[in-house]
Coordinates of C-alpha atoms and ligand atoms in Angstrom, one line a residue:
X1 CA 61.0 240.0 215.6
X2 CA 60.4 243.8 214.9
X3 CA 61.9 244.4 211.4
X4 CA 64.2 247.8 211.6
X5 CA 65.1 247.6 208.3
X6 CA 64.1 245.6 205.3
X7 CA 67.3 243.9 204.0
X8 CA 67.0 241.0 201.3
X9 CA 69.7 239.3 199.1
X10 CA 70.2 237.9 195.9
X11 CA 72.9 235.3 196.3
X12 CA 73.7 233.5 193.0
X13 CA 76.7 231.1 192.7
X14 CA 79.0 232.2 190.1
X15 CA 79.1 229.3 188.9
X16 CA 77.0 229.4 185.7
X17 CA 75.7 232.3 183.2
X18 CA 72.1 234.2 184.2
X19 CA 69.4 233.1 182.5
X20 CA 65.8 233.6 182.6
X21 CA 64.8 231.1 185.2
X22 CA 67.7 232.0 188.0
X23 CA 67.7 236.1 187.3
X24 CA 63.7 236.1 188.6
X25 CA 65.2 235.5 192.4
X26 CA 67.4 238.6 191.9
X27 CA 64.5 240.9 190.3
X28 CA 62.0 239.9 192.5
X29 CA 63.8 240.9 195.6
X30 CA 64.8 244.3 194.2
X31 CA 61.1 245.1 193.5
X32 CA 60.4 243.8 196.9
X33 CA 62.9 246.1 198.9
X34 CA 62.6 249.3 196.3
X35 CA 58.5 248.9 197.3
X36 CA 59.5 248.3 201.1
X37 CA 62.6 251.0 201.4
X38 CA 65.5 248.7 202.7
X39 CA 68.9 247.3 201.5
X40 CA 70.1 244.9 198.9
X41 CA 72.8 242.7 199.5
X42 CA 74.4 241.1 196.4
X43 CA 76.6 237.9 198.1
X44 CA 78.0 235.8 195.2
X45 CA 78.1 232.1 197.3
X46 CA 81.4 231.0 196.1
X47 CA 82.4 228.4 198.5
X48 CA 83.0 225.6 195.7
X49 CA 85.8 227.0 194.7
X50 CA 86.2 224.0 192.0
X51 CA 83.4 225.2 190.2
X52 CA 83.2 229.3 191.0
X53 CA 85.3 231.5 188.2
X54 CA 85.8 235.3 188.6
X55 CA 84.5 235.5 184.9
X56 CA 81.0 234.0 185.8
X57 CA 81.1 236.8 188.9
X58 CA 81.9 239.2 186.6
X59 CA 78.9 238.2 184.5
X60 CA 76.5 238.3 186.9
X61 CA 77.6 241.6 188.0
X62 CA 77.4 242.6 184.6
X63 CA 73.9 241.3 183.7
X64 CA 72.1 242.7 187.1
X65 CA 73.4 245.9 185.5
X66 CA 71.9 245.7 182.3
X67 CA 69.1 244.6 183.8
X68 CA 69.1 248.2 186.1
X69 CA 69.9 246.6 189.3
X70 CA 71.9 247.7 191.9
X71 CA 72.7 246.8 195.0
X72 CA 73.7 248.2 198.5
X73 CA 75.5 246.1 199.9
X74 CA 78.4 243.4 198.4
X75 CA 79.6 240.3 200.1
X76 CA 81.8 237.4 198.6
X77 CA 81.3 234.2 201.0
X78 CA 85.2 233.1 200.1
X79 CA 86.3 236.4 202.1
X80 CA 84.3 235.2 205.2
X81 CA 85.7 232.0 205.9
X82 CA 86.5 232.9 209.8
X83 CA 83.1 233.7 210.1
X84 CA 81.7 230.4 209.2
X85 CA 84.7 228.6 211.2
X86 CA 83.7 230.3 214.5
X87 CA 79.9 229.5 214.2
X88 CA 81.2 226.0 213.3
X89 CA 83.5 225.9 216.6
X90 CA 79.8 227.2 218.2
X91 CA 77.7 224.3 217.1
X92 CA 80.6 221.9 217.6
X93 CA 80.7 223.0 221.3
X94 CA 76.8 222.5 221.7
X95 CA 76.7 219.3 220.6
X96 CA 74.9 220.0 217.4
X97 CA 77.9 219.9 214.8
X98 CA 79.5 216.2 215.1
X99 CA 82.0 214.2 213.1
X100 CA 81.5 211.3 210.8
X101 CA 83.8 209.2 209.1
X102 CA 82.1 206.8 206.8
X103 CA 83.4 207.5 203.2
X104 CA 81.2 207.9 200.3
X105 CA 80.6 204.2 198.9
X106 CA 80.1 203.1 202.7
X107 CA 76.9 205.8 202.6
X108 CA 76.1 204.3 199.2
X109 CA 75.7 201.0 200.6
X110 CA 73.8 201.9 203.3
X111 CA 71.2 203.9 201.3
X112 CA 70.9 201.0 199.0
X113 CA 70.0 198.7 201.8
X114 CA 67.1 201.3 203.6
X115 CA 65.8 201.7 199.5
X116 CA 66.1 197.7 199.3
X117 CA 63.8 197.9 202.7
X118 CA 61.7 200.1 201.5
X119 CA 62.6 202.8 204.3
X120 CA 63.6 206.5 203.4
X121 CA 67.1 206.7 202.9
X122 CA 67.8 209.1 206.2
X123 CA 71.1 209.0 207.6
X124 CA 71.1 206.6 210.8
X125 CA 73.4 208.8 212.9
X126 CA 75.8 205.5 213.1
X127 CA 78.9 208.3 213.8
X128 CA 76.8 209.9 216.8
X129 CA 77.5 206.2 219.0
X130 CA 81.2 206.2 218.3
X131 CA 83.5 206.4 221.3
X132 CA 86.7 209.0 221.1
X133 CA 88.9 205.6 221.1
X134 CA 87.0 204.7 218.2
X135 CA 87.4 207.7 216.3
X136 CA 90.6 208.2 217.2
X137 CA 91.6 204.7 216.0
X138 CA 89.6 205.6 212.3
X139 CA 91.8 208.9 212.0
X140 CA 94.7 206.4 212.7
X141 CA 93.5 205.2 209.5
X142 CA 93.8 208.1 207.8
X143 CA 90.4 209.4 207.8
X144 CA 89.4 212.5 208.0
X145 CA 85.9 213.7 209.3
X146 CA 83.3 215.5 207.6
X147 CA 80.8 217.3 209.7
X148 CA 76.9 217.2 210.1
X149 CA 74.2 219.5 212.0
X150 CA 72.3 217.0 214.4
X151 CA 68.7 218.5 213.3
X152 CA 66.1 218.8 216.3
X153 CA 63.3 216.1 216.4
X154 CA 60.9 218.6 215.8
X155 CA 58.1 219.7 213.5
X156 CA 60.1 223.2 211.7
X157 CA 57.9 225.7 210.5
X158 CA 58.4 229.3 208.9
X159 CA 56.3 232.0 207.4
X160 CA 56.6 231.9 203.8
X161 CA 54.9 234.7 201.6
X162 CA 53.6 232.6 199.1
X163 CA 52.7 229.6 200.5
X164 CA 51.7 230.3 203.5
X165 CA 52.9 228.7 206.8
X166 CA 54.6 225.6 206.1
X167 CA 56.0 222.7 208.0
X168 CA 59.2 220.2 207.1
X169 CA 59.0 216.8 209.1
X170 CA 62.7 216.6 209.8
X171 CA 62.8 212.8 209.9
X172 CA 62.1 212.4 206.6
X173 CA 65.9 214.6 206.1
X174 CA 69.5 213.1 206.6
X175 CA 71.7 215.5 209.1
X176 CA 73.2 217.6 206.5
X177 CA 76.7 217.6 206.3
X178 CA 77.7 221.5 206.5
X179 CA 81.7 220.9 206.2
X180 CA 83.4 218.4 203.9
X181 CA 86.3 215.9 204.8
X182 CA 88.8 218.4 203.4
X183 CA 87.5 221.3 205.4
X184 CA 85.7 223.1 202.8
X185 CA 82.0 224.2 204.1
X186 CA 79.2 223.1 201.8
X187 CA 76.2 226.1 200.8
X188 CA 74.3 225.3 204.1
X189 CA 76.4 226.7 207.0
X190 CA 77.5 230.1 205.4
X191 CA 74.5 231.1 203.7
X192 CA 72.7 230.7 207.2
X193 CA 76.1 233.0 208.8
X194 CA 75.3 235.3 206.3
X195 CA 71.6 235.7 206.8
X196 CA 72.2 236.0 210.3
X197 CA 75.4 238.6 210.1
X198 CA 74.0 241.0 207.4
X199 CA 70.4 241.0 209.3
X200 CA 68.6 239.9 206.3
X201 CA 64.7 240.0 206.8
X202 CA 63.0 238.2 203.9
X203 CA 64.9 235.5 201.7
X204 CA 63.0 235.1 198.6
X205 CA 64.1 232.4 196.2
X206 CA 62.9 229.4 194.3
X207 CA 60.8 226.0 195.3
X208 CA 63.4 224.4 194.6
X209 CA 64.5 225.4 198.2
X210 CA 62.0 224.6 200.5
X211 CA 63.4 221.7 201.8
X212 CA 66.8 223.3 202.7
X213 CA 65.0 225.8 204.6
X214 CA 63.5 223.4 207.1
X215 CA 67.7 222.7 208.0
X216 CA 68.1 226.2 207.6
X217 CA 65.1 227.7 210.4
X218 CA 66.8 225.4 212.8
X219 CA 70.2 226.1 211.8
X220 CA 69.6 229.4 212.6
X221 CA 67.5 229.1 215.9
X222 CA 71.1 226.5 216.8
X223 CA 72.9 229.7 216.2
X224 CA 71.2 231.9 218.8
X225 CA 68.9 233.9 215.7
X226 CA 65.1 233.9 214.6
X227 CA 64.9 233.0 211.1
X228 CA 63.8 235.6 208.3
X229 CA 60.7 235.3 206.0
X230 CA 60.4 233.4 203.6
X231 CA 59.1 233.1 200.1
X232 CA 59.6 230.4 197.5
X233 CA 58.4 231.3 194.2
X234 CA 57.3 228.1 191.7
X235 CA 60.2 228.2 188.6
X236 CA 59.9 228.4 185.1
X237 CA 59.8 225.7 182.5
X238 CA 60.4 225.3 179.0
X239 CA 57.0 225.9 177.0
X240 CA 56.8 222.2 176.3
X241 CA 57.0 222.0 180.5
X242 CA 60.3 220.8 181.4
X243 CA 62.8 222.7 183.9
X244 CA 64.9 225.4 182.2
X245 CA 68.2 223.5 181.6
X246 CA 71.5 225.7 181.1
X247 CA 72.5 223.5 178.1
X248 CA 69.2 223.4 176.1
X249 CA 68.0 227.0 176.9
X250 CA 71.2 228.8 176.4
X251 CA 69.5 231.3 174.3
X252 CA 67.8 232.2 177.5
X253 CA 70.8 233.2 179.0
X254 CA 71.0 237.1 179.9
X255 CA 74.1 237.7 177.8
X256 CA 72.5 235.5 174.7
X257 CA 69.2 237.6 175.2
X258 CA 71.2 241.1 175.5
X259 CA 73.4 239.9 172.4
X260 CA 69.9 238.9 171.0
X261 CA 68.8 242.9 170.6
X262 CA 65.9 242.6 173.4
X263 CA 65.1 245.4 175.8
X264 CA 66.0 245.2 179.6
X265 CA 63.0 246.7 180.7
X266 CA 61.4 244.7 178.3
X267 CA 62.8 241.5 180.0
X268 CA 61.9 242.7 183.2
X269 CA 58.6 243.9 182.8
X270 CA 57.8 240.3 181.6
X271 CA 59.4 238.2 184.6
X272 CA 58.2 240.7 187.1
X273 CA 54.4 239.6 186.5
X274 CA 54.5 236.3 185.0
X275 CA 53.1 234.0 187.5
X276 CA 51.2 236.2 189.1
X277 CA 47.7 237.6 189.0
X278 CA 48.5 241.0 187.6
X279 CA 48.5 242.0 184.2
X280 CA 51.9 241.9 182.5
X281 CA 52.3 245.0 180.6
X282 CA 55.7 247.2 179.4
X283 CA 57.0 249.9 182.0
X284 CA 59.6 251.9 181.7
X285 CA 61.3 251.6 184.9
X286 CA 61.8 249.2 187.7
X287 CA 60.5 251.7 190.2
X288 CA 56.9 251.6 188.4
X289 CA 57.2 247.8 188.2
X290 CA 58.0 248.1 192.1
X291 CA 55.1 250.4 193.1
X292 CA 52.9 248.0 191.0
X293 CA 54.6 244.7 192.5
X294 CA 53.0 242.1 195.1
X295 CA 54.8 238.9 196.5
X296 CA 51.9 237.6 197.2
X297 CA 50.5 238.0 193.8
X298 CA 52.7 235.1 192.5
X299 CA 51.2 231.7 192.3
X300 CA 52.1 228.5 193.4
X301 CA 51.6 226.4 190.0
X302 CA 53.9 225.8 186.7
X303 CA 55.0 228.9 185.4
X304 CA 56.3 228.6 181.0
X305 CA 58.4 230.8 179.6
X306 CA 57.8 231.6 176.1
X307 CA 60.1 233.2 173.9
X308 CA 57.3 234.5 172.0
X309 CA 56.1 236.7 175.1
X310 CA 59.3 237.9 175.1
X311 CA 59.5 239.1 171.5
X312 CA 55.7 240.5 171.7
X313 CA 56.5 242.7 175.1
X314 CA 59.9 243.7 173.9
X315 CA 57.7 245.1 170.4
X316 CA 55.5 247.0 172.7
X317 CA 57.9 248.2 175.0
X318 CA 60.0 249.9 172.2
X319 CA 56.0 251.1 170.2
X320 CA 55.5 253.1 173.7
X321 CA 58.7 254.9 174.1
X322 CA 58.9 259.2 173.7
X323 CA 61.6 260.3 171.2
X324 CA 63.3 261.9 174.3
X325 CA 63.8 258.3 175.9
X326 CA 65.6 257.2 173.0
X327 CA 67.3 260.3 171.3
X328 CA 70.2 258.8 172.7
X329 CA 70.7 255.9 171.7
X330 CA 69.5 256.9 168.5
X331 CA 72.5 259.7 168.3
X332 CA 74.9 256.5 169.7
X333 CA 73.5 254.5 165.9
X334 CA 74.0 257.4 164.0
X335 CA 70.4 257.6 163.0
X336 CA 68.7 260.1 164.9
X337 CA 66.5 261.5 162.1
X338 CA 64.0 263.5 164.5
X339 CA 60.7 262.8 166.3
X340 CA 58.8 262.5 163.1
X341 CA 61.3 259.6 162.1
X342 CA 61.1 257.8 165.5
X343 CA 57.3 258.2 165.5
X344 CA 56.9 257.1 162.2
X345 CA 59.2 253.8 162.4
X346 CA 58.9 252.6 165.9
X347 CA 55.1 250.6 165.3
X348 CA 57.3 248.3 163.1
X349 CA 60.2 247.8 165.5
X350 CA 60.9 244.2 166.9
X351 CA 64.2 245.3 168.0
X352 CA 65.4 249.0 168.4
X353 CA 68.4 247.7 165.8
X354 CA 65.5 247.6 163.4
X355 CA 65.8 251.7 163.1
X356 CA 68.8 251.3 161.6
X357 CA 66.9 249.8 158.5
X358 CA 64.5 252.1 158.3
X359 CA 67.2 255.4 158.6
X360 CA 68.7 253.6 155.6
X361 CA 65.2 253.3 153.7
X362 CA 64.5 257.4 154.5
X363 CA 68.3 258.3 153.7
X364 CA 69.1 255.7 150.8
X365 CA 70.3 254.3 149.1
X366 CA 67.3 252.4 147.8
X367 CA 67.2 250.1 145.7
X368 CA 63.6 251.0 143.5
X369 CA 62.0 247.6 142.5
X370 CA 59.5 248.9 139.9
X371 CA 57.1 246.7 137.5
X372 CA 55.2 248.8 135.3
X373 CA 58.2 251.9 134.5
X374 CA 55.1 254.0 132.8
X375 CA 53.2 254.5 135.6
X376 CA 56.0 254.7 138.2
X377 CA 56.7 257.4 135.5
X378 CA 53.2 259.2 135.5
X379 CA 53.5 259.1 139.5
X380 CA 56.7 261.1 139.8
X381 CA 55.0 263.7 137.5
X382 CA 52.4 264.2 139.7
X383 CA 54.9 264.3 143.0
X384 CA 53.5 268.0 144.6
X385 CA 56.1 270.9 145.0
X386 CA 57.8 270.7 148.9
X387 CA 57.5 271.8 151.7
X388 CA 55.8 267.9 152.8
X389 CA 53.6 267.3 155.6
X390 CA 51.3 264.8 156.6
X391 CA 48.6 265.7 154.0
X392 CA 51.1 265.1 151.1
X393 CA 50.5 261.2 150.6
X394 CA 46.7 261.7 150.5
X395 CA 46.7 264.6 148.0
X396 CA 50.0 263.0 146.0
X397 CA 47.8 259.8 145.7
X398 CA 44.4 261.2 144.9
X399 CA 45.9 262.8 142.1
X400 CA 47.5 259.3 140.7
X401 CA 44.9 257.5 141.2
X402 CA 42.8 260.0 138.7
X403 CA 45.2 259.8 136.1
X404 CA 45.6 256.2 136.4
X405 CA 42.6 254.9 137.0
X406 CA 44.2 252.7 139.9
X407 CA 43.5 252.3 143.4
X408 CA 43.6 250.0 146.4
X409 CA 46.1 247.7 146.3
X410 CA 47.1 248.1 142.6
X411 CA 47.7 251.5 143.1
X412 CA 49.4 251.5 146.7
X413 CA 52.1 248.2 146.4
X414 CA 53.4 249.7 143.6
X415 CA 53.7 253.1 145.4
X416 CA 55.7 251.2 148.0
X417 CA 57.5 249.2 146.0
X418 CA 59.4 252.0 143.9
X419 CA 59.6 254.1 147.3
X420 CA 61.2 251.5 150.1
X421 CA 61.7 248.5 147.8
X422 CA 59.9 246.7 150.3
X423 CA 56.9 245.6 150.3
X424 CA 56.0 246.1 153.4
X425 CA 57.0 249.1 156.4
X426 CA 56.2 252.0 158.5
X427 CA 52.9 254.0 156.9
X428 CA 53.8 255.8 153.7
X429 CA 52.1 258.7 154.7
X430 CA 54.7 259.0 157.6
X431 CA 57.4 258.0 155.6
X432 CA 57.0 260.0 152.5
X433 CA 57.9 263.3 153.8
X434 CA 61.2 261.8 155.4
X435 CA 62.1 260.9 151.9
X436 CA 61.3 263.8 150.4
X437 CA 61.0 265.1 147.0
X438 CA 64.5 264.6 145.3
X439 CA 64.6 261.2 147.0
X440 CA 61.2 260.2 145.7
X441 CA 61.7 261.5 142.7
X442 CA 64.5 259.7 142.0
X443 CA 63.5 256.1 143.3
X444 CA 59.9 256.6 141.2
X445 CA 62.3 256.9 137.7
X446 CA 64.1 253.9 138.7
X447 CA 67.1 255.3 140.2
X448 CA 68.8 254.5 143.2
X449 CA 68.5 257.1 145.6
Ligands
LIG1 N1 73.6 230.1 196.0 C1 72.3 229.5 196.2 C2 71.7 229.3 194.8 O1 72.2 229.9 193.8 C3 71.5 230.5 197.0 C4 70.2 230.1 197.3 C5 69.5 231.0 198.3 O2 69.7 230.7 199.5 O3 68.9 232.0 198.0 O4 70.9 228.5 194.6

């Protein structure tokens, strides 16, 4: 099929938070169609109405924009019911949509006996050999039919990105029922509508899929449309290798990691190259992580997700940033002290909330936590006249250490002590002429300043 236009969609169910694990499928196609040029669909897959709430859409809106990602084009599957009735009515009339009336403990039973067997537990079709006297009489009884695709008896294969061509043996799958006894249409049936109707070219989502998109290449080919491309992309596990679970990884959700102080671009640089050959390293924008993205690049085995990754990228993502990219934000905290500020604090930054702590150790007050008062003392004496620059802690120092008689650590901790009351921070020689002399002076006598 020529592709005119690259169109891809990221179709969560609102149904749950974002976390981690399901937010990959949404950054991975936007990388995919900002390298290829095309459209975005974002189509929230709210057909179980039980379980969809407009808060979780609204979450998920709100996360892929924190995250930077936008899409072109919006669909909600609730508002296209008539859509998925008339395909329905279409695949009824061929033959390849047919009613069944067995209730849910009569399908227990008979999967119990195939399993007692030893045979797969397929359906056996029993609902195709009814006559219409016989379901007639069964709706008589008050039962109402639920509906399943009759799939083809034939090998299904599709092109799929990562794993190359691959083939489902559809007798080792039940028919799939695509509308329940009370009318409502299961995932199946509209997502494949919806491919079809908004012309998307390349579905890329998780392994956990594969086997719904043998149903799905025929369901589509039933409708009267070739399939898209796929790619099915292994998902992440716990570092101790079991699958992400919303209740014991809630700190992975997006909202829990945005509440959590960590950079979006941080998150995404991560996820974007995890599981794949390339190296993963901080950029500052999702169109450099698109130019430098490759579906093919991501593997096929076990992929962890470590906090600790997390925490070391989000460090160097914030270490790399230009005072102009975060003048901002720094205005929005109240503590934009200047270039020389940001440069000097931003090596010892976790999370950018950090610079609040160190506008407070510059500004004051601090609380000076001195030992030996005497030499603290003999230090502030020897404090040079202003204006500071970056030679001022070497020649300050120097000069203590001759009258002192003290040097390396015995000389510096004390130094750093009386000046941050912390033992440990950005480089003093950075720091010191941020401080400056009244400040210094001050904390060196004891005083909070
Ligand atoms: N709503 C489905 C899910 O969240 C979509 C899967 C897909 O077709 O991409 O798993």
């Amino acid at each position: 099929m020529p592709i005119d236009r690259v169109t891809v969609r990221f179709a969560p169910s609102p149904t749950g938070k974002l976390h981690v694990g399901n937010v990959r499928a949404a950054l991975f196609n936007y990388l995919f169609v900002r390298k290829a040029g095309g459209a975005y669909l974002l189509r929230l897959d709210d057909t179980d109405l039980d379980r969809s709430t407009a808060e979780f859409a609204q979450g998920i809106e709100t996360d892929l924009a924190w995250l930077g990602i936008r899409h072109d084009l919006f669909a909600r599957q609730s508002d296209r019911i008539a859509a998925y009735e008339a395909a329905a009515d279409r695949l009824k009339a061929s033959g390849r949509l047919y009613p069944c009336y067995e209730t849910a403990a009569e399908l227990t039973r008979k999967r119990n006996r195939q399993l007692a067997q030893k045979k797969p537990p397929v359906y056996d079709r029993a609902a195709l050999k009814l006559t219409d006297e016989e379901k007639r009489a069964l709706e008589a009884e008050g039962r109402k039919p639920h509906w399943r695709f009759l799939l083809a008896d034939e090998d299904t294969r599709f092109v799929d990105l990562i794993h190359g061509e691959t083939r489902i043996d559809p007798h080792s799958l039940s028919d799939p029922v695509l509308i329940r006894e009370d009318g409502r249409f299961l995932y199946t049936l509209p997502s494949v509508v919806d491919d079809i109707e908004f012309a998307i070219t390349h579905v890329i989502r998780g392994a956990d899929h594969v086997t719904n998109t043998g149903v799905q290449v025929q369901l589509a080919r039933a409708l009267g449309a070739e399939p898209p491309v796929y790619a099915h992309f292994s998902l992440l596990q716990s570092v101790d290798g079991r699958p992400l679970s919303k209740r014991e990884d809630a700190d992975f959700s997006l909202e829990a990691l945005r509440n959590a102080g960590y950079e979006p671009m941080a998150l995404n640089s991560l996820l974007a190259r995890l599981g794949t050959t390339d190296a993963i390293e901080p950029r500052q924008t999702l169109e450099e992580l698109a130019a430098g993205f490759d579906i093919s690049h991501l593997g096929r085995a076990d992929i962890r997700f470590d906090p600790a990754d997390l925490d070391k990228i989000n460090a160097a993502f914030l270490h790399m940033l230009p005072y102009e990219a975060v003048m901002g934000r720094l205005g929005a905290m109240k503590c934009d002290l200047g270039r020389d500020f940001w440069e000097a604090v931003k090596p010892n930054l976790a999370r950018f909330a950090d610079v609040k702590d160190w506008a407070r150790i510059v500004e004051g007050p601090v609380a000076p936590s001195i030992e030996d008062a005497a030499f603290a003392a003999e230090a502030a004496d020897a404090l040079p006249a202003e204006p500071w620059g970056p030679e001022t802690w070497g020649l300050w120092t120097n000069a203590v250490k001759e009258k002192s008689g003290r040097k390396g650590k015995a000389l510096f901790m004390p130094l750093r002590l009386a000046l941050t009351g912390l033992e440990h921070g950005p480089e003093l020689k950075n720091l010191l002429p941020l401080i400056g002399r009244k400040r210094a002076d001050a904390r060196l006598r004891g005083l909070s300043s």
